[in-house]
Amino acid sequence: MVTVAMERKGRLPVSQQQVTHRLVTVVPCLPATLRDSEVPHFFRERHVLTGYRPLHQDWRYYLLSLFRRHNETVNVWTHLLGALLVLVWFRELAEVVDFAGDAHSWPLLILLLSSFCYMSFSTVAHLLAPRSELTHYALFFLDYVGVALYQYGSAAVHFHYAVPDDWPHWLLGPFMPVAALLCCFSCFGCCFGKYCSHSSPSSIRKLGQVLPSALAYAWDTSPVFWRLWGCLPSCEQDPAALFHAGQVGFFLASALFFTLLLPERWLAGRCDFLGQGHQLFHTLLVLCTLCQLQASHLDYRGRRMLYLRLHGDGEPAFLVCLFVAVALVCTSVAIGMTSKVAGRK
């Protein structure tokens, strides 16, 4: 017994070495992060001075950086967790909503799908984009496709469920086609602004992103604005009004942080890991989406007589077809802009 025990004890260091070797193989030593001066200018974010990941590493490095401290860690996790919450929402709604049998539930399904897309595409972009210049642009173009799809999903539920009874009827016909055009314009503006950031100031990119997106948001959310204005001062009688007000408030706050780059504008270098305006933008946008999902579900259940009267039986199918068209156009824009990036190298 003593001999056996000694033999086992003698083999322990070998086992520990094997375990250590396996751990090093699975989780390699990751390169250190860099300062802004050590990466190309189009990778840099204004007022963020450290925490940049090096280029041209193995894909595994960027995947494992999900669990490492750098200046994109919080951006990745905010939308990753948000996407998981949307999946939870879908699972819960699928138990009480007949998405297959009730065509008027399809706008809600479009919102769920588009919400998951924009958060997932954003997660992938912030996680993997630093690998190379082409990867950086291609993934953020994909991110902008997700944003455009979410804009369309918002327009679909606002038009189908949230539109008030006194909404001008002459707007019913052109509302969704105009919304679709604005989504495509927003995607093009974001992609073109990003493309120009290679040789132009970052303000050009912001201009290309903010103006088309603001125009799309104003149009897509106009039924909600009209409804909230009309229900004052007794909005508490409308069960969805509080959540609609919440989604508007969270979105406007997120746009403020996104546009003004607060608080890192005042605290350059101190918000590199936590506290960036873009991180607050992500968080507030997730809260906006969750409020929007709740409001849309309440409207779907509680305003059925109204939207059945305003929208024909063929309207949901038209919204789905238009959603597919927007997805195809925006994907084509992203592919075209990616080819332009590849062609200038």
C-alpha positions as a Python dict, from the first residue, in 0.01 Angstrom:
ca = {
    (1, 'M'): (0, 0, 0),
    (2, 'V'): (285, 236, 86),
    (3, 'T'): (451, 159, -248),
    (4, 'V'): (129, 224, -437),
    (5, 'A'): (76, 549, -250),
    (6, 'M'): (432, 663, -325),
    (7, 'E'): (388, 576, -692),
    (8, 'R'): (67, 778, -705),
    (9, 'K'): (234, 1068, -525),
    (10, 'G'): (521, 1052, -772),
    (11, 'R'): (281, 1078, -1062),
    (12, 'L'): (102, 1386, -924),
    (13, 'P'): (352, 1644, -1057),
    (14, 'V'): (319, 1491, -1404),
    (15, 'S'): (-60, 1526, -1387),
    (16, 'Q'): (-28, 1885, -1271),
    (17, 'Q'): (207, 1959, -1559),
    (18, 'Q'): (-40, 1804, -1802),
    (19, 'V'): (-324, 2012, -1660),
    (20, 'T'): (-113, 2327, -1679),
    (21, 'H'): (-16, 2247, -2037),
    (22, 'R'): (-379, 2194, -2133),
    (23, 'L'): (-483, 2521, -1970),
    (24, 'V'): (-211, 2711, -2153),
    (25, 'T'): (-321, 2548, -2478),
    (26, 'V'): (-687, 2634, -2425),
    (27, 'V'): (-634, 2978, -2268),
    (28, 'P'): (-312, 3118, -2415),
    (29, 'C'): (-130, 3420, -2278),
    (30, 'L'): (-308, 3714, -2440),
    (31, 'P'): (-113, 4014, -2572),
    (32, 'A'): (-136, 4334, -2373),
    (33, 'T'): (-374, 4609, -2476),
    (34, 'L'): (-242, 4921, -2648),
    (35, 'R'): (-266, 5298, -2624),
    (36, 'D'): (-452, 5499, -2887),
    (37, 'S'): (-122, 5612, -3043),
    (38, 'E'): (-34, 5248, -3115),
    (39, 'V'): (-337, 5167, -3333),
    (40, 'P'): (-453, 5313, -3668),
    (41, 'H'): (-648, 5636, -3634),
    (42, 'F'): (-972, 5489, -3768),
    (43, 'F'): (-975, 5238, -3479),
    (44, 'R'): (-956, 5509, -3217),
    (45, 'E'): (-1246, 5650, -3022),
    (46, 'R'): (-1230, 6012, -2914),
    (47, 'H'): (-1127, 6066, -2550),
    (48, 'V'): (-1055, 5689, -2506),
    (49, 'L'): (-680, 5663, -2458),
    (50, 'T'): (-605, 5304, -2355),
    (51, 'G'): (-740, 4949, -2372),
    (52, 'Y'): (-717, 4892, -2748),
    (53, 'R'): (-661, 4534, -2860),
    (54, 'P'): (-379, 4465, -3109),
    (55, 'L'): (-457, 4387, -3472),
    (56, 'H'): (-392, 4068, -3670),
    (57, 'Q'): (-429, 3823, -3382),
    (58, 'D'): (-585, 3480, -3404),
    (59, 'W'): (-966, 3474, -3400),
    (60, 'R'): (-948, 3291, -3067),
    (61, 'Y'): (-776, 3592, -2911),
    (62, 'Y'): (-1071, 3818, -2989),
    (63, 'L'): (-1325, 3558, -2877),
    (64, 'L'): (-1144, 3510, -2546),
    (65, 'S'): (-1123, 3886, -2502),
    (66, 'L'): (-1492, 3862, -2411),
    (67, 'F'): (-1361, 3774, -2063),
    (68, 'R'): (-1079, 4026, -2055),
    (69, 'R'): (-1058, 4390, -1953),
    (70, 'H'): (-1031, 4627, -2252),
    (71, 'N'): (-1215, 4934, -2374),
    (72, 'E'): (-1483, 4731, -2556),
    (73, 'T'): (-1562, 4478, -2282),
    (74, 'V'): (-1867, 4659, -2145),
    (75, 'N'): (-1993, 4741, -2496),
    (76, 'V'): (-1987, 4372, -2581),
    (77, 'W'): (-2155, 4253, -2262),
    (78, 'T'): (-2434, 4513, -2259),
    (79, 'H'): (-2571, 4403, -2595),
    (80, 'L'): (-2489, 4036, -2542),
    (81, 'L'): (-2700, 4033, -2226),
    (82, 'G'): (-2963, 4241, -2404),
    (83, 'A'): (-2985, 3986, -2685),
    (84, 'L'): (-3030, 3707, -2429),
    (85, 'L'): (-3310, 3907, -2263),
    (86, 'V'): (-3484, 3939, -2599),
    (87, 'L'): (-3465, 3561, -2640),
    (88, 'V'): (-3623, 3523, -2296),
    (89, 'W'): (-3896, 3766, -2402),
    (90, 'F'): (-3959, 3563, -2717),
    (91, 'R'): (-3986, 3240, -2522),
    (92, 'E'): (-4237, 3392, -2280),
    (93, 'L'): (-4444, 3556, -2553),
    (94, 'A'): (-4448, 3239, -2762),
    (95, 'E'): (-4643, 3073, -2481),
    (96, 'V'): (-4926, 3329, -2492),
    (97, 'V'): (-4913, 3465, -2849),
    (98, 'D'): (-5002, 3255, -3153),
    (99, 'F'): (-4734, 3383, -3388),
    (100, 'A'): (-4816, 3117, -3648),
    (101, 'G'): (-5194, 3148, -3646),
    (102, 'D'): (-5252, 3518, -3582),
    (103, 'A'): (-5119, 3736, -3863),
    (104, 'H'): (-5168, 4049, -3655),
    (105, 'S'): (-4898, 3924, -3417),
    (106, 'W'): (-4637, 3942, -3694),
    (107, 'P'): (-4538, 4307, -3631),
    (108, 'L'): (-4454, 4204, -3274),
    (109, 'L'): (-4250, 3914, -3413),
    (110, 'I'): (-4069, 4155, -3646),
    (111, 'L'): (-3978, 4373, -3347),
    (112, 'L'): (-3845, 4072, -3156),
    (113, 'L'): (-3638, 3954, -3451),
    (114, 'S'): (-3502, 4299, -3535),
    (115, 'S'): (-3419, 4368, -3168),
    (116, 'F'): (-3223, 4044, -3147),
    (117, 'C'): (-3046, 4124, -3474),
    (118, 'Y'): (-2928, 4471, -3377),
    (119, 'M'): (-2799, 4356, -3038),
    (120, 'S'): (-2631, 4044, -3180),
    (121, 'F'): (-2470, 4230, -3470),
    (122, 'S'): (-2347, 4498, -3230),
    (123, 'T'): (-2200, 4233, -3000),
    (124, 'V'): (-2012, 4069, -3286),
    (125, 'A'): (-1884, 4402, -3417),
    (126, 'H'): (-1751, 4526, -3083),
    (127, 'L'): (-1595, 4187, -3006),
    (128, 'L'): (-1426, 4096, -3335),
    (129, 'A'): (-1381, 4421, -3530),
    (130, 'P'): (-1020, 4497, -3421),
    (131, 'R'): (-879, 4197, -3610),
    (132, 'S'): (-809, 4394, -3929),
    (133, 'E'): (-915, 4703, -4118),
    (134, 'L'): (-1146, 4509, -4351),
    (135, 'T'): (-1299, 4313, -4063),
    (136, 'H'): (-1349, 4635, -3869),
    (137, 'Y'): (-1545, 4803, -4146),
    (138, 'A'): (-1738, 4492, -4256),
    (139, 'L'): (-1863, 4414, -3906),
    (140, 'F'): (-1966, 4770, -3828),
    (141, 'F'): (-2148, 4786, -4162),
    (142, 'L'): (-2330, 4473, -4043),
    (143, 'D'): (-2401, 4654, -3715),
    (144, 'Y'): (-2568, 4934, -3912),
    (145, 'V'): (-2782, 4679, -4097),
    (146, 'G'): (-2906, 4564, -3756),
    (147, 'V'): (-2984, 4923, -3656),
    (148, 'A'): (-3188, 4974, -3974),
    (149, 'L'): (-3382, 4652, -3914),
    (150, 'Y'): (-3460, 4765, -3560),
    (151, 'Q'): (-3579, 5101, -3691),
    (152, 'Y'): (-3815, 4915, -3923),
    (153, 'G'): (-3935, 4686, -3644),
    (154, 'S'): (-4010, 4991, -3431),
    (155, 'A'): (-4205, 5153, -3714),
    (156, 'A'): (-4403, 4831, -3770),
    (157, 'V'): (-4529, 4797, -3412),
    (158, 'H'): (-4592, 5169, -3371),
    (159, 'F'): (-4791, 5180, -3694),
    (160, 'H'): (-4985, 4860, -3637),
    (161, 'Y'): (-5056, 4871, -3263),
    (162, 'A'): (-4977, 5214, -3117),
    (163, 'V'): (-5138, 5444, -3373),
    (164, 'P'): (-5412, 5649, -3200),
    (165, 'D'): (-5773, 5656, -3312),
    (166, 'D'): (-5746, 6020, -3424),
    (167, 'W'): (-5435, 5958, -3635),
    (168, 'P'): (-5470, 6129, -3978),
    (169, 'H'): (-5600, 5858, -4209),
    (170, 'W'): (-5414, 5995, -4509),
    (171, 'L'): (-5089, 5890, -4335),
    (172, 'L'): (-5189, 5524, -4306),
    (173, 'G'): (-5104, 5440, -4667),
    (174, 'P'): (-4759, 5597, -4705),
    (175, 'F'): (-4638, 5551, -4346),
    (176, 'M'): (-4462, 5215, -4377),
    (177, 'P'): (-4316, 5267, -4728),
    (178, 'V'): (-4168, 5598, -4609),
    (179, 'A'): (-4040, 5425, -4294),
    (180, 'A'): (-3873, 5158, -4507),
    (181, 'L'): (-3703, 5421, -4724),
    (182, 'L'): (-3579, 5607, -4417),
    (183, 'C'): (-3437, 5284, -4272),
    (184, 'C'): (-3240, 5222, -4592),
    (185, 'F'): (-3126, 5586, -4597),
    (186, 'S'): (-3016, 5556, -4234),
    (187, 'C'): (-2816, 5241, -4311),
    (188, 'F'): (-2648, 5409, -4607),
    (189, 'G'): (-2571, 5722, -4403),
    (190, 'C'): (-2414, 5521, -4122),
    (191, 'C'): (-2210, 5306, -4362),
    (192, 'F'): (-2095, 5603, -4568),
    (193, 'G'): (-2003, 5802, -4258),
    (194, 'K'): (-1802, 5508, -4129),
    (195, 'Y'): (-1633, 5465, -4467),
    (196, 'C'): (-1534, 5832, -4474),
    (197, 'S'): (-1384, 5806, -4125),
    (198, 'H'): (-1075, 5650, -4285),
    (199, 'S'): (-972, 5989, -4419),
    (200, 'S'): (-1214, 6235, -4257),
    (201, 'P'): (-1268, 6362, -3902),
    (202, 'S'): (-1488, 6157, -3670),
    (203, 'S'): (-1745, 6437, -3684),
    (204, 'I'): (-1823, 6331, -4043),
    (205, 'R'): (-1908, 5982, -3921),
    (206, 'K'): (-2129, 6120, -3645),
    (207, 'L'): (-2307, 6343, -3894),
    (208, 'G'): (-2374, 6049, -4125),
    (209, 'Q'): (-2507, 5844, -3836),
    (210, 'V'): (-2706, 6098, -3638),
    (211, 'L'): (-2900, 6293, -3902),
    (212, 'P'): (-3054, 6000, -4098),
    (213, 'S'): (-3118, 5806, -3777),
    (214, 'A'): (-3286, 6107, -3614),
    (215, 'L'): (-3510, 6153, -3917),
    (216, 'A'): (-3603, 5783, -3916),
    (217, 'Y'): (-3671, 5789, -3541),
    (218, 'A'): (-3894, 6097, -3564),
    (219, 'W'): (-4104, 5936, -3838),
    (220, 'D'): (-4114, 5585, -3689),
    (221, 'T'): (-4214, 5708, -3343),
    (222, 'S'): (-4458, 5978, -3452),
    (223, 'P'): (-4764, 5759, -3369),
    (224, 'V'): (-4633, 5722, -3014),
    (225, 'F'): (-4568, 6097, -2981),
    (226, 'W'): (-4920, 6169, -3109),
    (227, 'R'): (-5072, 5917, -2870),
    (228, 'L'): (-4884, 6037, -2562),
    (229, 'W'): (-4972, 6398, -2638),
    (230, 'G'): (-5337, 6307, -2685),
    (231, 'C'): (-5368, 6112, -2361),
    (232, 'L'): (-5238, 6392, -2138),
    (233, 'P'): (-5307, 6453, -1853),
    (234, 'S'): (-5476, 6114, -1793),
    (235, 'C'): (-5219, 5879, -1947),
    (236, 'E'): (-5238, 5652, -1642),
    (237, 'Q'): (-5563, 5515, -1785),
    (238, 'D'): (-5365, 5373, -2077),
    (239, 'P'): (-5169, 5068, -1949),
    (240, 'A'): (-4911, 5090, -2229),
    (241, 'A'): (-4857, 5467, -2209),
    (242, 'L'): (-4606, 5443, -1923),
    (243, 'F'): (-4391, 5198, -2120),
    (244, 'H'): (-4416, 5410, -2435),
    (245, 'A'): (-4303, 5712, -2233),
    (246, 'G'): (-4021, 5499, -2094),
    (247, 'Q'): (-3900, 5390, -2435),
    (248, 'V'): (-3901, 5751, -2559),
    (249, 'G'): (-3716, 5875, -2251),
    (250, 'F'): (-3454, 5600, -2261),
    (251, 'F'): (-3396, 5650, -2634),
    (252, 'L'): (-3353, 6027, -2609),
    (253, 'A'): (-3113, 5983, -2317),
    (254, 'S'): (-2915, 5722, -2512),
    (255, 'A'): (-2895, 5956, -2812),
    (256, 'L'): (-2760, 6230, -2585),
    (257, 'F'): (-2473, 6015, -2458),
    (258, 'F'): (-2401, 5879, -2807),
    (259, 'T'): (-2386, 6221, -2970),
    (260, 'L'): (-2207, 6425, -2704),
    (261, 'L'): (-1958, 6154, -2593),
    (262, 'L'): (-2030, 6210, -2228),
    (263, 'P'): (-1872, 6177, -1975),
    (264, 'E'): (-1539, 6085, -2140),
    (265, 'R'): (-1535, 6426, -2310),
    (266, 'W'): (-1477, 6573, -1962),
    (267, 'L'): (-1274, 6281, -1825),
    (268, 'A'): (-1046, 6175, -2110),
    (269, 'G'): (-864, 5853, -2025),
    (270, 'R'): (-1062, 5791, -1706),
    (271, 'C'): (-1355, 5612, -1870),
    (272, 'D'): (-1156, 5379, -2093),
    (273, 'F'): (-1290, 5063, -1928),
    (274, 'L'): (-1610, 5177, -1755),
    (275, 'G'): (-1825, 5485, -1794),
    (276, 'Q'): (-1795, 5566, -2165),
    (277, 'G'): (-2090, 5739, -2327),
    (278, 'H'): (-2118, 5454, -2576),
    (279, 'Q'): (-2159, 5207, -2290),
    (280, 'L'): (-2438, 5420, -2144),
    (281, 'F'): (-2586, 5444, -2494),
    (282, 'H'): (-2593, 5063, -2517),
    (283, 'T'): (-2748, 5021, -2173),
    (284, 'L'): (-3017, 5283, -2224),
    (285, 'L'): (-3100, 5143, -2568),
    (286, 'V'): (-3154, 4797, -2420),
    (287, 'L'): (-3389, 4949, -2161),
    (288, 'C'): (-3567, 5136, -2442),
    (289, 'T'): (-3616, 4809, -2632),
    (290, 'L'): (-3748, 4624, -2327),
    (291, 'C'): (-4002, 4903, -2261),
    (292, 'Q'): (-4097, 4896, -2627),
    (293, 'L'): (-4155, 4520, -2621),
    (294, 'Q'): (-4374, 4548, -2313),
    (295, 'A'): (-4574, 4839, -2460),
    (296, 'S'): (-4621, 4661, -2792),
    (297, 'H'): (-4740, 4343, -2622),
    (298, 'L'): (-4991, 4541, -2414),
    (299, 'D'): (-5114, 4719, -2727),
    (300, 'Y'): (-5138, 4391, -2916),
    (301, 'R'): (-5361, 4249, -2644),
    (302, 'G'): (-5560, 4558, -2546),
    (303, 'R'): (-5616, 4748, -2871),
    (304, 'R'): (-5722, 4466, -3099),
    (305, 'M'): (-6055, 4617, -3200),
    (306, 'L'): (-5881, 4938, -3305),
    (307, 'Y'): (-5603, 4788, -3517),
    (308, 'L'): (-5840, 4535, -3676),
    (309, 'R'): (-6051, 4829, -3789),
    (310, 'L'): (-5758, 5039, -3911),
    (311, 'H'): (-5557, 4764, -4081),
    (312, 'G'): (-5684, 4502, -4322),
    (313, 'D'): (-5609, 4133, -4303),
    (314, 'G'): (-5339, 4168, -4569),
    (315, 'E'): (-5149, 4442, -4386),
    (316, 'P'): (-4931, 4210, -4170),
    (317, 'A'): (-4814, 4014, -4475),
    (318, 'F'): (-4724, 4343, -4645),
    (319, 'L'): (-4520, 4444, -4340),
    (320, 'V'): (-4330, 4115, -4352),
    (321, 'C'): (-4255, 4155, -4724),
    (322, 'L'): (-4138, 4510, -4667),
    (323, 'F'): (-3917, 4390, -4381),
    (324, 'V'): (-3750, 4137, -4612),
    (325, 'A'): (-3701, 4408, -4875),
    (326, 'V'): (-3537, 4641, -4621),
    (327, 'A'): (-3310, 4358, -4505),
    (328, 'L'): (-3202, 4283, -4864),
    (329, 'V'): (-3140, 4648, -4953),
    (330, 'C'): (-2944, 4721, -4635),
    (331, 'T'): (-2739, 4403, -4673),
    (332, 'S'): (-2657, 4506, -5030),
    (333, 'V'): (-2548, 4848, -4903),
    (334, 'A'): (-2321, 4686, -4643),
    (335, 'I'): (-2170, 4447, -4899),
    (336, 'G'): (-2114, 4730, -5147),
    (337, 'M'): (-1942, 4949, -4889),
    (338, 'T'): (-1728, 4655, -4775),
    (339, 'S'): (-1614, 4599, -5133),
    (340, 'K'): (-1516, 4968, -5152),
    (341, 'V'): (-1305, 4927, -4839),
    (342, 'A'): (-1140, 4617, -4984),
    (343, 'G'): (-1075, 4798, -5312),
    (344, 'R'): (-886, 5090, -5160),
    (345, 'K'): (-629, 4874, -4981),
}
